[in-house]
Amino acid sequence: MTFPILIIRTVPRQHISAAYVGNILAVSVTVLVICLTPHYPAQRASASPVVVAPDTARRWFGLGHQERIRLSQTDAIIRCSNEFIYFLSGSEAIMLNKNNFSFFLGTGFPVFILSILLFLIGNGFFENLYISHDDWDYMLSHRYTRPGFITPFISTSYDGRWMNYLWSLLAKHMYYRNVYTCFIAIYSLFCWVAAYFLCKNSLHRVVIALLVFFCPAYASLSSWPATLTVSSLLSFITLVIINNTELKTSYKAFFALNTLLMMSYPPLSLAMIVYSCATLAHKQNFNPIKFIFISFISYVLSILIIFSLNYIFHHRFGIHIAGWRHPHHIHNLHDIITNFFIALKSCLSSFEYHWPIMAFSLLIIFLSVSRKEKMGIAISCAFIYCLLMDFNLVFTTGVDIPPRANIWQWAFLCSSLALYFGWTEQGQAPVKKYSPALVSASIAAGMLFVGCQEWLTFHSENRDVAIYQTRISEDLLLRGQKTVIVCGDPSQLEALRSTGHDDARAELRVALKKIADISVLAGTKEECTADDLLPDGPFYRKGRQEYLVYGK
């Protein structure tokens, strides 16, 4: 088992600098969330801080430069430390003690991170790391991705994800395990910040953060770490900024960051609208309709930017829709009717998987709206907008939305449960004869089970691929080989059948190139039919050249 933080000791020498870059990024983002996530002094316990008296703090902030100088350096340092300790505690009723580190568990953040690490490490996610075939493209120089896959630059003409292309310029210099570690670190921080602003109770924060993390869609999306790192980072920054600034500034920040997020991973943009509406609802004068309108304008702007960039660099004002997506373009009235029913079926079928929890969430939102609660109204507005955007996408293109793109629905479920948690804290839960705590615990447990099961299922289905790729790489490195010739069809091997990709040789080639800088070459007919190929472990050998022969 390879723990991600210690990966520097186990990577090949040529990857040492990249490993340092990956670890530094992960640690930097962790420090960033601690520094940027706000606290609420007005909700602080009435007890005085341990060291710094209130009048000292008032003098420090309320008086001029000369009086600040009169404060001793010791007092200033102690006060800053005390403020930092208060943030970590996150509790309204904890008396801080210099010799008592129990305050660190107050926010629940360490519990959340420990739970995530135990799950991922205990189930071999880091040890048997599976990367989807087309995500290797974002970690390799373009000359290693032909034939079989397109480069990140060319990919922008199909998906318009220009932010991911910029990230690939850095990711190609990082060790692939550090790319995954960086993604998990940033994604975890995004999940925690979302829960931090949705709930006030530490236990509820941990539960919601775990639910956000174990979104079923991210079970498969987590195998695209290089592709999704930027979108997770933008989402994290968005939540921190909009919840820590004035309302007008929040609107402007969301407009700018959502435009960039659309250029990274559009499905997460819809989920961010749900989370943002839910967390901003507590702000005075927040208008969800205005916020939705701002989101739509940023969506239109992002489309114009993407189309313009594609016109400049790919000579096409628009995007190509890949043939394997089976688009159905609109040309006449019959196409309009056909696409309408395709979109209607797609939207209805997307709710089938989570319909019991979805029914509960809709009931919660209905009750909240009937009570004229701002959070319920904001979440309902976001729900309607996201549903219409999904319908519009399918209607205009005729392309079904894959299940992994329905992130916003899970965001809606988590936000609704956070709203119900708030009711239980305030004793406002409906039908009190049924224990509100038991109801919320049952719903949360069901959602967590579904999410964890999806993650485990996807990992178990693709674990053999990761093990095979790693084993072949290690064997070739031990033999001192930098090239291997492949004969036959690698998909005939049981371990490689689960990838579902048409070109298993291309997938093996890009994986081995990134993992161990080993070049995979296609053998000629004469090379592959030679009688002097001798079996040697998992390889065949001719002189000093290693062969991987499938189906011989």
Coordinates of C-alpha atoms in Angstrom, one line a residue:
M1 CA 0.0 0.0 0.0
T2 CA 1.3 3.4 -0.9
F3 CA 0.2 6.3 1.2
P4 CA -0.2 9.4 -1.0
I5 CA 1.7 11.8 1.2
L6 CA 4.8 9.5 1.2
I7 CA 4.7 8.9 -2.6
I8 CA 7.9 10.8 -3.0
R9 CA 9.9 7.9 -1.6
T10 CA 8.4 5.4 -4.0
V11 CA 8.3 7.1 -7.4
P12 CA 11.1 6.8 -10.0
R13 CA 13.8 9.4 -9.9
Q14 CA 12.6 11.2 -13.0
H15 CA 9.3 11.9 -11.2
I16 CA 10.7 13.3 -8.0
S17 CA 10.2 17.0 -8.8
A18 CA 6.7 16.3 -10.0
A19 CA 5.9 14.5 -6.8
Y20 CA 7.0 17.5 -4.8
V21 CA 4.8 19.7 -6.9
G22 CA 1.8 17.5 -6.3
N23 CA 2.3 17.3 -2.6
I24 CA 3.0 21.0 -2.2
L25 CA -0.3 21.7 -4.1
A26 CA -2.3 19.4 -1.9
V27 CA -0.8 20.9 1.3
S28 CA -1.2 24.4 0.1
V29 CA -4.9 24.0 -0.7
T30 CA -5.4 22.5 2.8
V31 CA -3.8 25.5 4.4
L32 CA -5.9 27.8 2.1
V33 CA -9.2 26.5 3.3
I34 CA -8.2 27.1 6.9
C35 CA -7.1 30.6 6.1
L36 CA -10.1 31.6 4.0
T37 CA -13.1 29.9 5.6
P38 CA -14.7 32.5 7.8
H39 CA -15.9 32.3 11.3
Y40 CA -18.7 34.2 13.0
P41 CA -17.6 36.3 16.0
A42 CA -21.2 37.3 16.8
Q43 CA -22.0 33.6 17.6
R44 CA -19.0 33.1 19.9
A45 CA -19.6 31.9 23.4
S46 CA -19.9 34.6 26.0
A47 CA -16.8 33.4 27.9
S48 CA -13.8 35.5 27.5
P49 CA -10.8 34.2 25.4
V50 CA -8.1 32.5 27.4
V51 CA -5.4 35.0 27.0
V52 CA -6.4 38.1 25.3
A53 CA -8.8 40.5 27.1
P54 CA -11.7 42.0 25.1
D55 CA -10.4 45.5 25.7
T56 CA -7.0 44.5 24.1
A57 CA -8.8 43.3 21.0
R58 CA -10.8 46.5 20.8
R59 CA -7.7 48.7 21.1
W60 CA -6.0 46.7 18.4
F61 CA -8.8 47.2 15.8
G62 CA -10.4 50.4 17.0
L63 CA -7.5 52.7 17.7
G64 CA -4.7 54.3 15.6
H65 CA -1.3 53.2 14.6
Q66 CA 0.5 54.6 17.6
E67 CA -1.6 52.7 20.1
R68 CA -1.2 49.5 18.1
I69 CA 2.5 49.8 18.5
R70 CA 2.1 50.0 22.2
L71 CA 0.6 46.5 22.2
S72 CA 3.4 44.0 22.9
Q73 CA 4.4 41.5 20.3
T74 CA 3.5 38.7 22.7
D75 CA -0.1 39.9 23.0
A76 CA -0.4 40.3 19.2
I77 CA 0.9 36.8 18.6
I78 CA -1.3 35.2 21.3
R79 CA -4.3 37.0 20.0
C80 CA -3.7 35.7 16.4
S81 CA -3.2 32.2 17.8
N82 CA -6.4 32.5 19.8
E83 CA -8.4 33.6 16.7
F84 CA -7.0 30.6 14.7
I85 CA -7.9 28.2 17.6
Y86 CA -11.4 29.6 17.6
F87 CA -11.8 28.9 13.9
L88 CA -10.7 25.3 14.4
S89 CA -13.1 24.8 17.2
G90 CA -16.1 26.0 15.3
S91 CA -18.2 25.6 18.4
E92 CA -20.2 28.2 20.2
A93 CA -19.8 26.7 23.7
I94 CA -16.1 25.5 23.9
M95 CA -13.8 27.1 26.4
L96 CA -10.4 27.2 24.8
N97 CA -7.5 25.8 26.8
K98 CA -3.9 26.0 25.7
N99 CA -3.2 22.5 27.0
N100 CA -6.4 20.9 25.7
F101 CA -6.5 20.0 22.0
S102 CA -10.1 18.8 22.1
F103 CA -11.1 22.0 20.3
F104 CA -9.6 20.6 17.1
L105 CA -12.5 18.2 16.8
G106 CA -15.1 21.0 17.2
T107 CA -15.6 21.7 13.5
G108 CA -15.7 18.0 12.6
F109 CA -13.2 18.6 9.8
P110 CA -10.6 16.1 11.1
V111 CA -13.3 13.5 11.6
F112 CA -14.4 14.1 8.0
I113 CA -10.9 13.9 6.6
L114 CA -10.1 10.8 8.7
S115 CA -13.2 9.0 7.5
I116 CA -12.4 9.8 3.8
L117 CA -8.8 8.6 4.2
L118 CA -9.8 5.4 6.0
F119 CA -12.4 4.6 3.2
L120 CA -10.0 5.3 0.3
I121 CA -6.9 3.7 1.8
G122 CA -8.7 0.8 3.4
N123 CA -10.4 -0.1 0.1
G124 CA -7.3 0.3 -2.0
F125 CA -8.2 3.4 -4.0
F126 CA -4.7 4.8 -3.7
E127 CA -2.9 1.5 -3.9
N128 CA -4.8 0.2 -7.0
L129 CA -5.4 3.6 -8.6
Y130 CA -7.5 3.3 -11.8
I131 CA -7.3 6.2 -14.3
S132 CA -9.8 6.3 -17.2
H133 CA -8.3 5.9 -20.6
D134 CA -8.9 9.4 -21.8
D135 CA -7.7 11.1 -18.6
W136 CA -4.1 10.0 -19.3
D137 CA -4.2 12.5 -22.2
Y138 CA -4.2 15.3 -19.7
M139 CA -1.1 14.0 -18.0
L140 CA 1.0 13.3 -21.1
S141 CA 2.6 15.3 -23.8
H142 CA 0.6 15.2 -27.0
R143 CA 3.1 13.0 -28.9
Y144 CA 2.3 10.1 -26.6
T145 CA -1.5 10.1 -27.3
R146 CA -1.6 9.1 -30.9
P147 CA -3.0 7.0 -32.3
G148 CA -6.1 6.2 -30.3
F149 CA -6.9 9.4 -28.3
I150 CA -7.0 13.1 -28.9
T151 CA -4.9 15.7 -27.2
P152 CA -6.4 18.1 -24.6
F153 CA -6.0 20.9 -27.1
I154 CA -8.0 19.2 -29.8
S155 CA -10.5 18.0 -27.2
T156 CA -11.5 21.6 -26.6
S157 CA -13.2 21.6 -30.0
Y158 CA -15.5 18.8 -28.7
D159 CA -16.2 19.8 -25.1
G160 CA -15.0 23.4 -24.9
R161 CA -13.2 22.8 -21.6
W162 CA -10.4 25.3 -22.0
M163 CA -9.7 25.6 -18.3
N164 CA -8.8 21.9 -18.3
Y165 CA -6.5 22.3 -21.2
L166 CA -4.6 25.0 -19.2
W167 CA -4.4 22.6 -16.2
S168 CA -3.0 19.8 -18.4
L169 CA 0.1 22.0 -19.1
L170 CA 1.0 21.5 -15.5
A171 CA -0.5 18.0 -14.9
K172 CA 1.7 16.5 -17.6
H173 CA 4.8 17.3 -15.4
M174 CA 3.2 15.7 -12.3
Y175 CA 3.4 12.0 -11.2
Y176 CA 0.0 10.5 -11.8
R177 CA -0.6 9.4 -8.2
N178 CA 0.0 13.0 -7.1
V179 CA -2.5 14.3 -9.6
Y180 CA -5.0 11.9 -8.0
T181 CA -4.0 13.0 -4.5
C182 CA -4.3 16.7 -5.5
F183 CA -7.8 16.0 -6.9
I184 CA -9.0 14.2 -3.8
A185 CA -7.6 16.9 -1.5
I186 CA -9.3 19.7 -3.4
Y187 CA -12.5 17.8 -3.9
S188 CA -12.6 17.0 -0.1
L189 CA -12.1 20.6 0.8
F190 CA -14.9 21.6 -1.6
C191 CA -17.2 19.1 0.1
W192 CA -16.3 20.3 3.5
V193 CA -16.8 24.0 2.7
A194 CA -20.2 23.2 1.2
A195 CA -21.3 21.4 4.4
Y196 CA -19.7 24.1 6.6
F197 CA -22.0 26.8 5.1
L198 CA -25.0 24.6 4.9
C199 CA -25.1 23.5 8.6
K200 CA -24.1 25.0 11.9
N201 CA -24.0 21.8 14.0
S202 CA -20.6 20.0 13.8
L203 CA -22.2 16.6 13.5
H204 CA -24.5 17.7 10.8
R205 CA -21.5 19.2 8.9
V206 CA -19.7 15.9 9.0
V207 CA -22.7 14.0 7.7
I208 CA -23.4 16.5 4.9
A209 CA -19.8 16.7 3.9
L210 CA -19.6 12.9 3.6
L211 CA -22.8 12.8 1.6
V212 CA -21.5 15.5 -0.8
F213 CA -18.2 13.6 -1.1
F214 CA -19.8 10.2 -1.9
C215 CA -21.9 11.6 -4.7
P216 CA -22.7 8.5 -6.8
A217 CA -21.8 10.4 -10.0
Y218 CA -18.2 11.0 -8.6
A219 CA -17.7 7.2 -8.2
S220 CA -16.8 7.1 -11.9
L221 CA -15.8 10.8 -12.2
S222 CA -13.0 10.2 -9.7
S223 CA -11.2 8.2 -12.3
W224 CA -10.7 11.5 -14.2
P225 CA -8.6 13.3 -11.6
A226 CA -6.7 15.4 -14.1
T227 CA -9.8 16.5 -15.9
L228 CA -11.8 17.4 -12.8
T229 CA -9.3 19.0 -10.5
V230 CA -9.9 22.5 -11.9
S231 CA -13.7 22.3 -11.5
S232 CA -13.3 21.2 -7.9
L233 CA -10.9 24.0 -7.2
L234 CA -13.2 26.6 -8.8
S235 CA -16.2 25.3 -6.8
F236 CA -14.2 25.5 -3.6
I237 CA -13.1 29.0 -4.2
T238 CA -16.6 30.1 -5.2
L239 CA -18.2 28.9 -2.0
V240 CA -15.5 30.5 0.1
I241 CA -15.7 33.9 -1.6
I242 CA -19.5 34.2 -2.0
N243 CA -20.1 33.3 1.7
N244 CA -17.5 35.6 3.0
T245 CA -18.3 38.8 1.1
E246 CA -21.1 41.3 0.8
L247 CA -24.0 40.3 -1.3
K248 CA -23.1 42.4 -4.3
T249 CA -19.6 41.1 -4.3
S250 CA -20.9 37.6 -4.0
Y251 CA -23.0 38.1 -7.2
K252 CA -20.0 39.4 -9.1
A253 CA -17.7 36.7 -7.8
F254 CA -20.2 33.9 -8.7
F255 CA -20.7 35.4 -12.2
A256 CA -17.0 35.4 -12.9
L257 CA -16.2 32.0 -11.4
N258 CA -19.2 30.3 -12.8
T259 CA -18.2 31.4 -16.3
L260 CA -14.8 29.7 -15.7
L261 CA -16.5 26.7 -14.2
M262 CA -18.6 26.3 -17.4
M263 CA -15.3 26.1 -19.3
S264 CA -14.1 23.3 -17.0
Y265 CA -17.0 21.0 -16.2
P266 CA -20.5 22.3 -16.9
P267 CA -22.4 19.6 -14.9
L268 CA -20.7 20.8 -11.7
S269 CA -21.8 24.3 -12.5
L270 CA -25.5 23.3 -12.0
A271 CA -24.6 21.7 -8.7
M272 CA -22.9 24.9 -7.6
I273 CA -26.0 26.9 -8.3
V274 CA -27.9 24.6 -5.9
Y275 CA -25.2 24.8 -3.2
S276 CA -24.8 28.6 -3.7
C277 CA -28.5 29.3 -3.4
A278 CA -28.8 27.2 -0.3
T279 CA -25.8 28.8 1.5
L280 CA -26.6 32.4 0.4
A281 CA -30.2 32.2 1.5
H282 CA -29.3 33.5 5.0
K283 CA -27.9 36.7 3.6
Q284 CA -30.2 39.8 3.9
N285 CA -31.8 40.9 0.7
F286 CA -30.7 37.7 -1.2
N287 CA -32.9 37.3 -4.2
P288 CA -32.8 33.8 -5.7
I289 CA -34.5 34.9 -9.0
K290 CA -31.8 37.6 -9.5
F291 CA -29.1 35.0 -8.6
I292 CA -30.6 32.5 -11.2
F293 CA -30.6 35.3 -13.8
I294 CA -26.9 36.0 -13.1
S295 CA -26.2 32.3 -13.4
F296 CA -27.9 32.2 -16.8
I297 CA -26.0 35.3 -18.1
S298 CA -22.7 33.7 -17.0
Y299 CA -23.8 30.5 -18.8
V300 CA -24.4 32.5 -22.0
L301 CA -21.1 34.4 -21.7
S302 CA -19.2 31.1 -21.2
I303 CA -20.8 29.7 -24.3
L304 CA -19.8 32.8 -26.3
I305 CA -16.2 32.6 -25.0
I306 CA -15.9 28.9 -25.8
F307 CA -17.3 29.4 -29.3
S308 CA -15.0 32.3 -29.9
L309 CA -11.9 30.4 -28.7
N310 CA -12.9 27.4 -30.9
Y311 CA -13.3 29.8 -33.9
I312 CA -9.9 31.3 -33.3
F313 CA -8.0 28.0 -32.7
H314 CA -10.2 25.4 -34.5
H315 CA -11.8 27.5 -37.1
R316 CA -15.3 26.6 -36.0
F317 CA -17.8 28.8 -34.1
G318 CA -19.3 26.1 -32.0
I319 CA -18.3 22.6 -30.8
H320 CA -18.2 19.3 -32.4
I321 CA -20.6 16.7 -30.9
A322 CA -18.8 13.3 -31.1
G323 CA -20.6 10.7 -33.2
W324 CA -20.7 8.1 -30.4
R325 CA -23.0 10.5 -28.5
H326 CA -25.6 10.0 -31.3
P327 CA -26.9 13.6 -31.6
H328 CA -30.2 14.3 -33.1
H329 CA -30.2 17.8 -34.7
I330 CA -33.3 19.8 -35.3
H331 CA -34.1 20.5 -38.9
N332 CA -37.9 20.4 -39.0
L333 CA -41.1 20.1 -36.9
H334 CA -40.7 16.3 -36.7
D335 CA -37.2 16.7 -35.2
I336 CA -38.6 19.2 -32.7
I337 CA -41.3 16.8 -31.5
T338 CA -38.8 13.9 -31.4
N339 CA -36.2 15.9 -29.3
F340 CA -39.0 17.1 -27.0
F341 CA -39.9 13.5 -26.0
I342 CA -36.2 12.5 -25.9
A343 CA -35.6 15.4 -23.4
L344 CA -38.8 14.5 -21.4
K345 CA -37.8 10.9 -21.1
S346 CA -34.2 11.8 -20.2
C347 CA -35.3 14.1 -17.4
L348 CA -37.8 11.7 -16.0
S349 CA -35.5 8.7 -16.1
S350 CA -32.8 10.7 -14.3
F351 CA -35.0 10.7 -11.2
E352 CA -35.6 7.0 -11.1
Y353 CA -32.4 6.0 -9.3
H354 CA -33.0 8.3 -6.3
W355 CA -36.7 8.6 -6.4
P356 CA -37.4 7.6 -2.7
I357 CA -34.9 10.2 -1.4
M358 CA -36.0 12.7 -4.1
A359 CA -39.6 12.4 -2.9
F360 CA -38.6 13.1 0.6
S361 CA -36.5 16.1 -0.5
L362 CA -39.4 17.5 -2.6
L363 CA -41.7 17.2 0.4
I364 CA -39.2 19.1 2.6
I365 CA -38.8 21.9 0.0
F366 CA -42.6 22.1 -0.4
L367 CA -43.1 22.4 3.3
S368 CA -40.3 25.0 3.5
V369 CA -41.8 27.1 0.7
S370 CA -45.2 26.9 2.3
R371 CA -43.6 28.3 5.5
K372 CA -42.0 31.0 3.3
E373 CA -38.5 30.1 4.4
K374 CA -35.8 31.8 2.4
M375 CA -33.6 28.7 2.1
G376 CA -36.4 26.5 0.8
I377 CA -37.5 29.1 -1.7
A378 CA -33.9 29.5 -2.9
I379 CA -33.3 25.7 -3.3
S380 CA -36.6 25.3 -5.1
C381 CA -35.6 28.1 -7.6
A382 CA -32.3 26.4 -8.2
F383 CA -34.1 23.0 -8.7
I384 CA -36.4 24.4 -11.4
Y385 CA -33.6 26.2 -13.2
C386 CA -31.3 23.1 -13.3
L387 CA -34.2 20.9 -14.5
L388 CA -34.9 23.4 -17.3
M389 CA -31.3 23.6 -18.3
D390 CA -31.0 19.8 -18.5
F391 CA -34.2 19.7 -20.6
N392 CA -32.8 22.4 -22.8
L393 CA -29.5 20.6 -23.4
V394 CA -31.2 17.4 -24.4
F395 CA -33.9 19.1 -26.5
T396 CA -31.4 21.2 -28.5
T397 CA -28.9 18.4 -29.2
G398 CA -30.8 15.2 -28.9
V399 CA -28.0 13.8 -26.7
D400 CA -29.0 11.9 -23.5
I401 CA -27.4 13.1 -20.3
P402 CA -25.2 10.3 -18.8
P403 CA -25.9 9.4 -15.1
R404 CA -22.5 10.8 -14.0
A405 CA -23.5 14.3 -15.2
N406 CA -26.5 14.4 -12.8
I407 CA -24.5 16.0 -10.0
W408 CA -27.0 18.8 -9.3
Q409 CA -29.7 16.3 -8.3
W410 CA -27.4 14.9 -5.5
A411 CA -26.7 18.5 -4.5
F412 CA -30.4 19.1 -4.2
L413 CA -30.8 16.0 -2.0
C414 CA -27.9 17.1 0.3
S415 CA -29.2 20.7 0.5
S416 CA -32.7 19.5 1.4
L417 CA -31.4 17.2 4.1
A418 CA -29.3 20.2 5.5
L419 CA -32.5 22.2 5.6
Y420 CA -34.2 19.4 7.5
F421 CA -31.2 19.2 9.9
G422 CA -31.8 22.9 10.6
W423 CA -35.4 22.1 11.5
T424 CA -34.4 19.4 13.9
E425 CA -32.0 21.8 15.6
Q426 CA -34.7 24.4 16.1
G427 CA -37.4 22.0 17.0
Q428 CA -39.5 22.9 13.9
A429 CA -39.6 19.5 12.2
P430 CA -43.1 18.5 11.0
V431 CA -44.9 15.4 12.4
K432 CA -42.9 15.5 15.7
K433 CA -44.5 12.2 16.9
Y434 CA -42.0 10.5 14.5
S435 CA -38.6 11.2 15.9
P436 CA -37.0 13.9 13.6
A437 CA -33.6 12.8 14.6
L438 CA -34.4 9.2 13.6
V439 CA -35.9 10.3 10.3
S440 CA -32.9 12.4 9.4
A441 CA -30.5 9.7 10.4
S442 CA -32.3 7.1 8.3
I443 CA -32.3 9.3 5.2
A444 CA -28.6 10.2 5.7
A445 CA -27.7 6.6 6.2
G446 CA -29.6 5.5 3.1
M447 CA -27.9 8.2 1.0
L448 CA -24.5 7.4 2.4
F449 CA -25.0 3.7 1.7
V450 CA -25.9 4.4 -1.9
G451 CA -22.9 6.7 -2.4
C452 CA -20.4 4.3 -0.8
Q453 CA -21.8 1.4 -2.7
E454 CA -21.4 3.2 -6.0
W455 CA -17.8 4.1 -5.2
L456 CA -16.9 0.5 -4.1
T457 CA -18.7 -1.1 -7.1
F458 CA -16.9 1.1 -9.7
H459 CA -13.5 0.5 -8.0
S460 CA -14.0 -3.2 -7.8
E461 CA -14.9 -3.3 -11.5
N462 CA -11.8 -1.5 -12.6
R463 CA -9.3 -2.6 -9.9
D464 CA -7.8 -5.4 -12.0
V465 CA -7.0 -3.0 -14.8
A466 CA -4.9 -0.8 -12.4
I467 CA -3.2 -3.8 -10.9
Y468 CA -2.3 -5.2 -14.3
Q469 CA -0.9 -1.8 -15.5
T470 CA 1.2 -1.4 -12.4
R471 CA 2.5 -4.9 -12.4
I472 CA 3.6 -4.8 -16.1
S473 CA 5.3 -1.4 -15.5
E474 CA 7.2 -2.7 -12.4
D475 CA 8.3 -5.8 -14.2
L476 CA 9.6 -3.9 -17.2
L477 CA 11.4 -1.4 -14.9
L478 CA 13.1 -4.3 -13.1
R479 CA 14.2 -5.7 -16.4
G480 CA 15.6 -2.3 -17.4
Q481 CA 13.3 -2.0 -20.4
K482 CA 12.1 1.3 -21.9
T483 CA 10.0 -0.3 -24.7
V484 CA 7.7 -3.3 -25.1
I485 CA 6.2 -4.7 -28.3
V486 CA 2.5 -5.7 -28.1
C487 CA 1.2 -8.4 -30.3
G488 CA -2.5 -9.3 -30.6
D489 CA -5.5 -7.7 -28.9
P490 CA -4.9 -6.8 -25.2
S491 CA -8.7 -6.8 -24.6
Q492 CA -8.6 -10.6 -24.8
L493 CA -7.0 -10.5 -21.3
E494 CA -9.7 -10.8 -18.7
A495 CA -8.2 -7.9 -16.6
L496 CA -8.5 -5.5 -19.5
R497 CA -12.1 -6.3 -20.6
S498 CA -13.8 -4.2 -18.1
T499 CA -12.5 -0.9 -19.5
G500 CA -15.2 -0.8 -22.2
H501 CA -12.8 1.0 -24.6
D502 CA -12.4 -0.1 -28.2
D503 CA -8.7 0.3 -28.3
A504 CA -7.2 -1.5 -25.3
R505 CA -3.7 -1.3 -26.8
A506 CA -3.9 2.5 -26.9
E507 CA -5.1 2.6 -23.3
L508 CA -2.2 0.3 -22.2
R509 CA 0.2 2.5 -24.1
V510 CA -0.7 5.8 -22.5
A511 CA -0.9 4.2 -19.1
L512 CA 2.6 2.6 -19.2
K513 CA 4.0 5.8 -20.6
K514 CA 2.8 7.9 -17.7
I515 CA 3.3 5.3 -15.0
A516 CA 6.9 4.3 -15.9
D517 CA 7.9 6.2 -19.0
I518 CA 7.7 3.0 -21.0
S519 CA 6.9 3.1 -24.8
V520 CA 4.4 0.5 -26.1
L521 CA 4.9 -0.3 -29.8
A522 CA 2.6 -2.3 -32.0
G523 CA 4.4 -5.4 -33.4
T524 CA 4.5 -6.2 -37.1
K525 CA 3.1 -9.4 -38.4
E526 CA 6.6 -10.8 -38.8
E527 CA 7.6 -10.0 -35.3
C528 CA 4.5 -11.4 -33.7
T529 CA 4.6 -14.7 -35.7
A530 CA 8.3 -15.4 -35.1
D531 CA 9.0 -18.9 -33.8
D532 CA 11.9 -17.8 -31.6
L533 CA 9.7 -15.8 -29.1
L534 CA 10.4 -17.5 -25.8
P535 CA 8.0 -17.3 -22.8
D536 CA 9.5 -15.4 -19.9
G537 CA 7.1 -14.8 -17.1
P538 CA 4.3 -12.5 -18.3
F539 CA 6.3 -11.6 -21.4
Y540 CA 7.8 -13.2 -24.4
R541 CA 11.4 -12.5 -25.2
K542 CA 13.6 -12.3 -28.3
G543 CA 17.1 -11.3 -27.5
R544 CA 16.9 -8.2 -25.3
Q545 CA 13.5 -7.1 -26.5
E546 CA 10.4 -7.8 -24.5
Y547 CA 7.0 -8.7 -26.1
L548 CA 3.5 -8.7 -24.7
V549 CA 1.6 -11.3 -26.7
Y550 CA -2.2 -11.7 -26.4
G551 CA -4.0 -14.6 -27.8
K552 CA -1.0 -16.7 -28.8

